[in-house]
């Protein structure tokens, strides 16, 4: 059974940093691209970042490029999202998602809430 | 950026009735279209990928159709557990996939 468990969310002030983690199990982690998708309170879904199975390819939405860094540790079956220079508009539930062979998201974690507020 | 537009924003349907949800892309995404269901307080769940292929474990009452710029998700006979928000997502320019704004299916 595929399981994705996010952690690391919390309340931070604007300009601060936070690192999210996503522990994966139930599949061969290194064989799949992984992504982060966020959802602001009461809003729709927004793709944030993706990383290839090997970690050699990383991709970002324009809204987070230069501030967020995605990475993975295939020896630990864990995905990360380092978020720097956080802004109020980054407030959202952050989901990690296993990415299907062509780009759909076939499994999602339960989410971790990031709140950026002074 | 490919913009996905869903309609209607809210759909009121009685249990047992058919629900038809639409999704339009601002440019062709071929068949690279997925549908997700999200219930309050839960993560999204994949229903359909490749525009018409049901994901593992998804009941046959869910069906997807379309290609290019026009897509449809049909729920043939709504069950109580189907009342939720539904999102379409294009992944033609993966990884920069984009989502529609969602359609809420509510009880009439």
mmCIF file of C-alpha atoms in Angstrom:
data_model
loop_
_atom_site.group_PDB
_atom_site.id
_atom_site.type_symbol
_atom_site.label_atom_id
_atom_site.label_comp_id
_atom_site.label_asym_id
_atom_site.label_seq_id
_atom_site.Cartn_x
_atom_site.Cartn_y
_atom_site.Cartn_z
ATOM 1 C CA UNK A 1 0.000 0.000 0.000
ATOM 2 C CA UNK A 2 1.373 3.379 -1.027
ATOM 3 C CA UNK A 3 1.718 5.779 1.872
ATOM 4 C CA UNK A 4 2.950 9.367 1.855
ATOM 5 C CA UNK A 5 3.334 11.187 5.154
ATOM 6 C CA UNK A 6 4.172 14.891 5.179
ATOM 7 C CA UNK A 7 5.585 16.762 8.140
ATOM 8 C CA UNK A 8 7.264 20.056 8.944
ATOM 9 C CA UNK A 9 4.457 22.541 8.510
ATOM 10 C CA UNK A 10 3.734 25.272 10.994
ATOM 11 C CA UNK A 11 3.354 28.991 11.662
ATOM 12 C CA UNK A 12 6.205 31.232 10.549
ATOM 13 C CA UNK A 13 6.679 34.939 10.008
ATOM 14 C CA UNK A 14 7.184 36.509 6.586
ATOM 15 C CA UNK A 15 10.765 36.129 5.414
ATOM 16 C CA UNK A 16 11.416 33.027 7.486
ATOM 17 C CA UNK A 17 12.197 29.493 6.307
ATOM 18 C CA UNK A 18 10.658 26.074 6.712
ATOM 19 C CA UNK A 19 11.525 22.581 5.483
ATOM 20 C CA UNK A 20 8.826 20.086 4.644
ATOM 21 C CA UNK A 21 9.404 16.347 4.513
ATOM 22 C CA UNK A 22 7.425 13.537 2.932
ATOM 23 C CA UNK A 23 8.152 9.951 3.976
ATOM 24 C CA UNK A 24 7.159 7.437 1.326
ATOM 25 C CA UNK A 25 6.494 3.723 1.540
ATOM 26 C CA UNK A 26 4.806 0.943 -0.405
ATOM 27 C CA UNK A 27 6.523 1.533 -3.742
ATOM 28 C CA UNK A 28 10.000 1.774 -5.259
ATOM 29 C CA UNK A 29 10.588 5.415 -4.379
ATOM 30 C CA UNK A 30 13.573 6.015 -6.634
ATOM 31 C CA UNK A 31 11.632 4.893 -9.714
ATOM 32 C CA UNK A 32 9.114 7.730 -9.602
ATOM 33 C CA UNK A 33 9.085 11.463 -9.958
ATOM 34 C CA UNK A 34 7.564 13.235 -6.991
ATOM 35 C CA UNK A 35 5.828 16.565 -6.697
ATOM 36 C CA UNK A 36 4.578 19.145 -4.228
ATOM 37 C CA UNK A 37 1.114 20.608 -4.770
ATOM 38 C CA UNK A 38 -0.406 23.265 -2.532
ATOM 39 C CA UNK A 39 -3.877 24.518 -1.754
ATOM 40 C CA UNK A 40 -4.499 27.892 -0.154
ATOM 41 C CA UNK A 41 -7.403 27.945 2.331
ATOM 42 C CA UNK A 42 -10.690 27.629 0.455
ATOM 43 C CA UNK A 43 -8.926 27.717 -2.921
ATOM 44 C CA UNK A 44 -7.955 25.322 -5.697
ATOM 45 C CA UNK A 45 -4.870 23.239 -6.342
ATOM 46 C CA UNK A 46 -1.536 24.666 -7.505
ATOM 47 C CA UNK A 47 1.477 22.655 -8.623
ATOM 48 C CA UNK A 48 4.589 23.917 -6.819
ATOM 49 C CA UNK A 49 7.573 21.742 -7.687
ATOM 50 C CA UNK A 50 8.637 18.369 -9.065
ATOM 51 C CA UNK A 51 11.753 16.206 -9.026
ATOM 52 C CA UNK A 52 12.748 13.249 -11.170
ATOM 53 C CA UNK A 53 13.264 9.816 -9.694
ATOM 54 C CA UNK A 54 17.045 10.161 -9.647
ATOM 55 C CA UNK A 55 16.872 13.697 -8.336
ATOM 56 C CA UNK A 56 18.766 14.986 -11.349
ATOM 57 C CA UNK A 57 15.876 17.047 -12.674
ATOM 58 C CA UNK A 58 14.090 19.677 -10.608
ATOM 59 C CA UNK A 59 11.274 21.966 -11.659
ATOM 60 C CA UNK A 60 9.463 24.903 -10.079
ATOM 61 C CA UNK A 61 6.413 27.056 -10.546
ATOM 62 C CA UNK A 62 7.293 30.661 -11.307
ATOM 63 C CA UNK A 63 5.659 31.709 -8.022
ATOM 64 C CA UNK A 64 8.307 29.873 -5.961
ATOM 65 C CA UNK A 65 11.350 29.767 -8.238
ATOM 66 C CA UNK A 66 14.438 31.050 -6.482
ATOM 67 C CA UNK A 67 12.861 30.681 -3.028
ATOM 68 C CA UNK A 68 11.969 26.977 -2.796
ATOM 69 C CA UNK A 69 14.243 23.976 -3.323
ATOM 70 C CA UNK A 70 13.009 20.438 -3.863
ATOM 71 C CA UNK A 71 15.226 17.468 -3.091
ATOM 72 C CA UNK A 72 15.004 13.789 -2.271
ATOM 73 C CA UNK A 73 16.977 11.148 -0.407
ATOM 74 C CA UNK A 74 16.301 7.849 -2.125
ATOM 75 C CA UNK A 75 18.173 5.947 0.599
ATOM 76 C CA UNK A 76 15.616 7.242 3.094
ATOM 77 C CA UNK A 77 12.579 7.226 0.776
ATOM 78 C CA UNK A 78 12.005 10.856 1.658
ATOM 79 C CA UNK A 79 11.091 13.952 -0.331
ATOM 80 C CA UNK A 80 11.860 17.471 0.881
ATOM 81 C CA UNK A 81 10.834 21.026 0.164
ATOM 82 C CA UNK A 82 13.048 23.779 1.535
ATOM 83 C CA UNK A 83 11.056 27.003 1.600
ATOM 84 C CA UNK A 84 12.921 30.283 2.100
ATOM 85 C CA UNK A 85 11.782 33.907 2.107
ATOM 86 C CA UNK A 86 8.243 32.846 2.854
ATOM 87 C CA UNK A 87 5.400 35.207 2.022
ATOM 88 C CA UNK A 88 1.814 35.463 3.199
ATOM 89 C CA UNK A 89 0.677 34.118 -0.171
ATOM 90 C CA UNK A 90 2.582 30.884 0.493
ATOM 91 C CA UNK A 91 0.045 30.040 3.210
ATOM 92 C CA UNK A 92 -1.483 26.729 2.154
ATOM 93 C CA UNK A 93 -1.851 23.032 2.743
ATOM 94 C CA UNK A 94 1.141 21.395 1.088
ATOM 95 C CA UNK A 95 0.693 17.924 -0.366
ATOM 96 C CA UNK A 96 3.355 15.602 -1.641
ATOM 97 C CA UNK A 97 2.236 13.480 -4.555
ATOM 98 C CA UNK A 98 3.619 10.462 -6.351
ATOM 99 C CA UNK A 99 3.738 11.322 -10.008
ATOM 100 C CA UNK A 100 2.490 8.902 -12.646
ATOM 101 C CA UNK A 101 4.528 8.076 -15.716
ATOM 102 C CA UNK A 102 3.144 10.961 -17.748
ATOM 103 C CA UNK A 103 2.456 13.577 -15.100
ATOM 104 C CA UNK A 104 -0.741 12.802 -13.250
ATOM 105 C CA UNK A 105 -0.683 12.491 -9.459
ATOM 106 C CA UNK A 106 -1.713 8.986 -8.516
ATOM 107 C CA UNK A 107 -1.177 9.097 -4.765
ATOM 108 C CA UNK A 108 -1.284 12.003 -2.348
ATOM 109 C CA UNK A 109 -0.221 12.515 1.230
ATOM 110 C CA UNK A 110 -2.615 13.925 3.819
ATOM 111 C CA UNK A 111 -0.985 17.353 3.671
ATOM 112 C CA UNK A 112 0.844 19.655 6.055
ATOM 113 C CA UNK A 113 -0.306 23.207 6.755
ATOM 114 C CA UNK A 114 2.042 26.131 6.326
ATOM 115 C CA UNK A 115 0.880 29.479 7.698
ATOM 116 C CA UNK A 116 2.911 32.608 7.023
ATOM 117 C CA UNK A 117 1.762 35.468 9.197
ATOM 118 C CA UNK A 118 3.169 38.170 11.431
ATOM 119 C CA UNK B 1 0.669 28.709 -19.324
ATOM 120 C CA UNK B 2 -2.218 26.435 -20.231
ATOM 121 C CA UNK B 3 -5.385 27.645 -18.509
ATOM 122 C CA UNK B 4 -7.998 25.083 -17.488
ATOM 123 C CA UNK B 5 -11.577 26.268 -17.069
ATOM 124 C CA UNK B 6 -14.199 24.108 -15.378
ATOM 125 C CA UNK B 7 -17.949 24.504 -15.540
ATOM 126 C CA UNK B 8 -20.215 24.843 -13.786
ATOM 127 C CA UNK B 9 -18.691 26.116 -10.549
ATOM 128 C CA UNK B 10 -21.420 24.328 -8.592
ATOM 129 C CA UNK B 11 -23.664 21.486 -9.705
ATOM 130 C CA UNK B 12 -26.753 20.552 -7.685
ATOM 131 C CA UNK B 13 -27.793 16.960 -8.271
ATOM 132 C CA UNK B 14 -30.130 14.504 -6.570
ATOM 133 C CA UNK B 15 -28.805 11.105 -5.477
ATOM 134 C CA UNK B 16 -29.196 8.584 -8.281
ATOM 135 C CA UNK B 17 -29.079 11.214 -11.005
ATOM 136 C CA UNK B 18 -26.357 11.727 -13.610
ATOM 137 C CA UNK B 19 -23.785 14.481 -13.202
ATOM 138 C CA UNK B 20 -21.828 15.936 -16.121
ATOM 139 C CA UNK B 21 -18.812 18.131 -15.423
ATOM 140 C CA UNK B 22 -16.889 20.037 -18.092
ATOM 141 C CA UNK B 23 -13.274 21.085 -18.405
ATOM 142 C CA UNK B 24 -11.839 23.230 -21.195
ATOM 143 C CA UNK B 25 -8.178 23.853 -21.994
ATOM 144 C CA UNK B 26 -6.878 27.114 -23.472
ATOM 145 C CA UNK B 27 -4.894 25.059 -26.001
ATOM 146 C CA UNK B 28 -4.796 21.429 -26.985
ATOM 147 C CA UNK B 29 -3.540 19.067 -24.289
ATOM 148 C CA UNK B 30 -4.212 15.984 -26.448
ATOM 149 C CA UNK B 31 -5.416 13.295 -24.006
ATOM 150 C CA UNK B 32 -3.147 14.399 -21.176
ATOM 151 C CA UNK B 33 -5.951 15.155 -18.758
ATOM 152 C CA UNK B 34 -6.705 13.841 -15.273
ATOM 153 C CA UNK B 35 -9.649 14.205 -12.914
ATOM 154 C CA UNK B 36 -9.491 14.275 -9.110
ATOM 155 C CA UNK B 37 -12.078 14.135 -6.354
ATOM 156 C CA UNK B 38 -11.572 16.032 -3.097
ATOM 157 C CA UNK B 39 -13.785 15.758 -0.039
ATOM 158 C CA UNK B 40 -13.642 18.286 2.826
ATOM 159 C CA UNK B 41 -10.551 17.863 4.967
ATOM 160 C CA UNK B 42 -9.084 15.215 2.676
ATOM 161 C CA UNK B 43 -6.389 15.068 0.035
ATOM 162 C CA UNK B 44 -7.408 14.832 -3.617
ATOM 163 C CA UNK B 45 -7.883 11.352 -5.068
ATOM 164 C CA UNK B 46 -7.091 10.421 -8.660
ATOM 165 C CA UNK B 47 -10.173 9.278 -10.583
ATOM 166 C CA UNK B 48 -9.240 9.400 -14.259
ATOM 167 C CA UNK B 49 -6.025 9.813 -16.261
ATOM 168 C CA UNK B 50 -5.378 9.825 -19.972
ATOM 169 C CA UNK B 51 -8.772 11.566 -20.271
ATOM 170 C CA UNK B 52 -10.696 8.290 -20.008
ATOM 171 C CA UNK B 53 -8.788 5.632 -18.023
ATOM 172 C CA UNK B 54 -10.123 4.970 -14.558
ATOM 173 C CA UNK B 55 -7.534 4.769 -11.802
ATOM 174 C CA UNK B 56 -7.261 1.622 -9.726
ATOM 175 C CA UNK B 57 -10.286 1.035 -7.531
ATOM 176 C CA UNK B 58 -12.452 3.757 -9.075
ATOM 177 C CA UNK B 59 -16.067 2.626 -9.620
ATOM 178 C CA UNK B 60 -17.383 2.220 -13.140
ATOM 179 C CA UNK B 61 -19.984 4.956 -12.595
ATOM 180 C CA UNK B 62 -17.138 7.450 -13.143
ATOM 181 C CA UNK B 63 -16.218 7.951 -16.791
ATOM 182 C CA UNK B 64 -14.130 10.488 -18.653
ATOM 183 C CA UNK B 65 -14.166 11.552 -22.274
ATOM 184 C CA UNK B 66 -12.757 14.128 -24.633
ATOM 185 C CA UNK B 67 -9.473 15.156 -26.190
ATOM 186 C CA UNK B 68 -7.787 18.307 -27.377
ATOM 187 C CA UNK B 69 -9.477 21.155 -25.522
ATOM 188 C CA UNK B 70 -12.839 19.774 -24.379
ATOM 189 C CA UNK B 71 -13.263 17.158 -21.660
ATOM 190 C CA UNK B 72 -16.111 15.705 -19.644
ATOM 191 C CA UNK B 73 -16.367 13.765 -16.396
ATOM 192 C CA UNK B 74 -19.640 11.868 -16.027
ATOM 193 C CA UNK B 75 -20.922 10.285 -12.851
ATOM 194 C CA UNK B 76 -23.692 8.017 -14.054
ATOM 195 C CA UNK B 77 -25.692 7.638 -10.831
ATOM 196 C CA UNK B 78 -24.617 9.813 -7.945
ATOM 197 C CA UNK B 79 -24.046 8.110 -4.622
ATOM 198 C CA UNK B 80 -23.913 9.945 -1.294
ATOM 199 C CA UNK B 81 -20.135 9.544 -1.167
ATOM 200 C CA UNK B 82 -19.732 11.306 -4.535
ATOM 201 C CA UNK B 83 -20.666 14.752 -3.266
ATOM 202 C CA UNK B 84 -17.336 16.543 -3.359
ATOM 203 C CA UNK B 85 -15.222 18.983 -5.364
ATOM 204 C CA UNK B 86 -13.810 17.735 -8.669
ATOM 205 C CA UNK B 87 -10.709 19.124 -10.358
ATOM 206 C CA UNK B 88 -9.318 18.565 -13.816
ATOM 207 C CA UNK B 89 -5.570 18.787 -14.455
ATOM 208 C CA UNK B 90 -3.635 18.930 -17.694
ATOM 209 C CA UNK B 91 -0.162 17.391 -17.764
ATOM 210 C CA UNK B 92 0.624 17.883 -21.439
ATOM 211 C CA UNK B 93 3.467 20.239 -20.509
ATOM 212 C CA UNK B 94 4.592 18.223 -17.504
ATOM 213 C CA UNK B 95 5.873 19.042 -14.997
ATOM 214 C CA UNK B 96 4.104 22.362 -15.278
ATOM 215 C CA UNK B 97 0.657 20.864 -15.043
ATOM 216 C CA UNK B 98 -2.228 23.166 -14.297
ATOM 217 C CA UNK B 99 -5.526 22.566 -12.551
ATOM 218 C CA UNK B 100 -8.990 23.863 -13.175
ATOM 219 C CA UNK B 101 -10.650 25.882 -10.436
ATOM 220 C CA UNK B 102 -12.929 22.989 -9.471
ATOM 221 C CA UNK B 103 -16.591 22.022 -9.657
ATOM 222 C CA UNK B 104 -18.481 21.417 -6.441
ATOM 223 C CA UNK B 105 -21.111 18.701 -6.701
ATOM 224 C CA UNK B 106 -23.708 19.261 -4.019
ATOM 225 C CA UNK B 107 -26.911 17.560 -2.973
ATOM 226 C CA UNK B 108 -30.025 19.010 -4.561
#
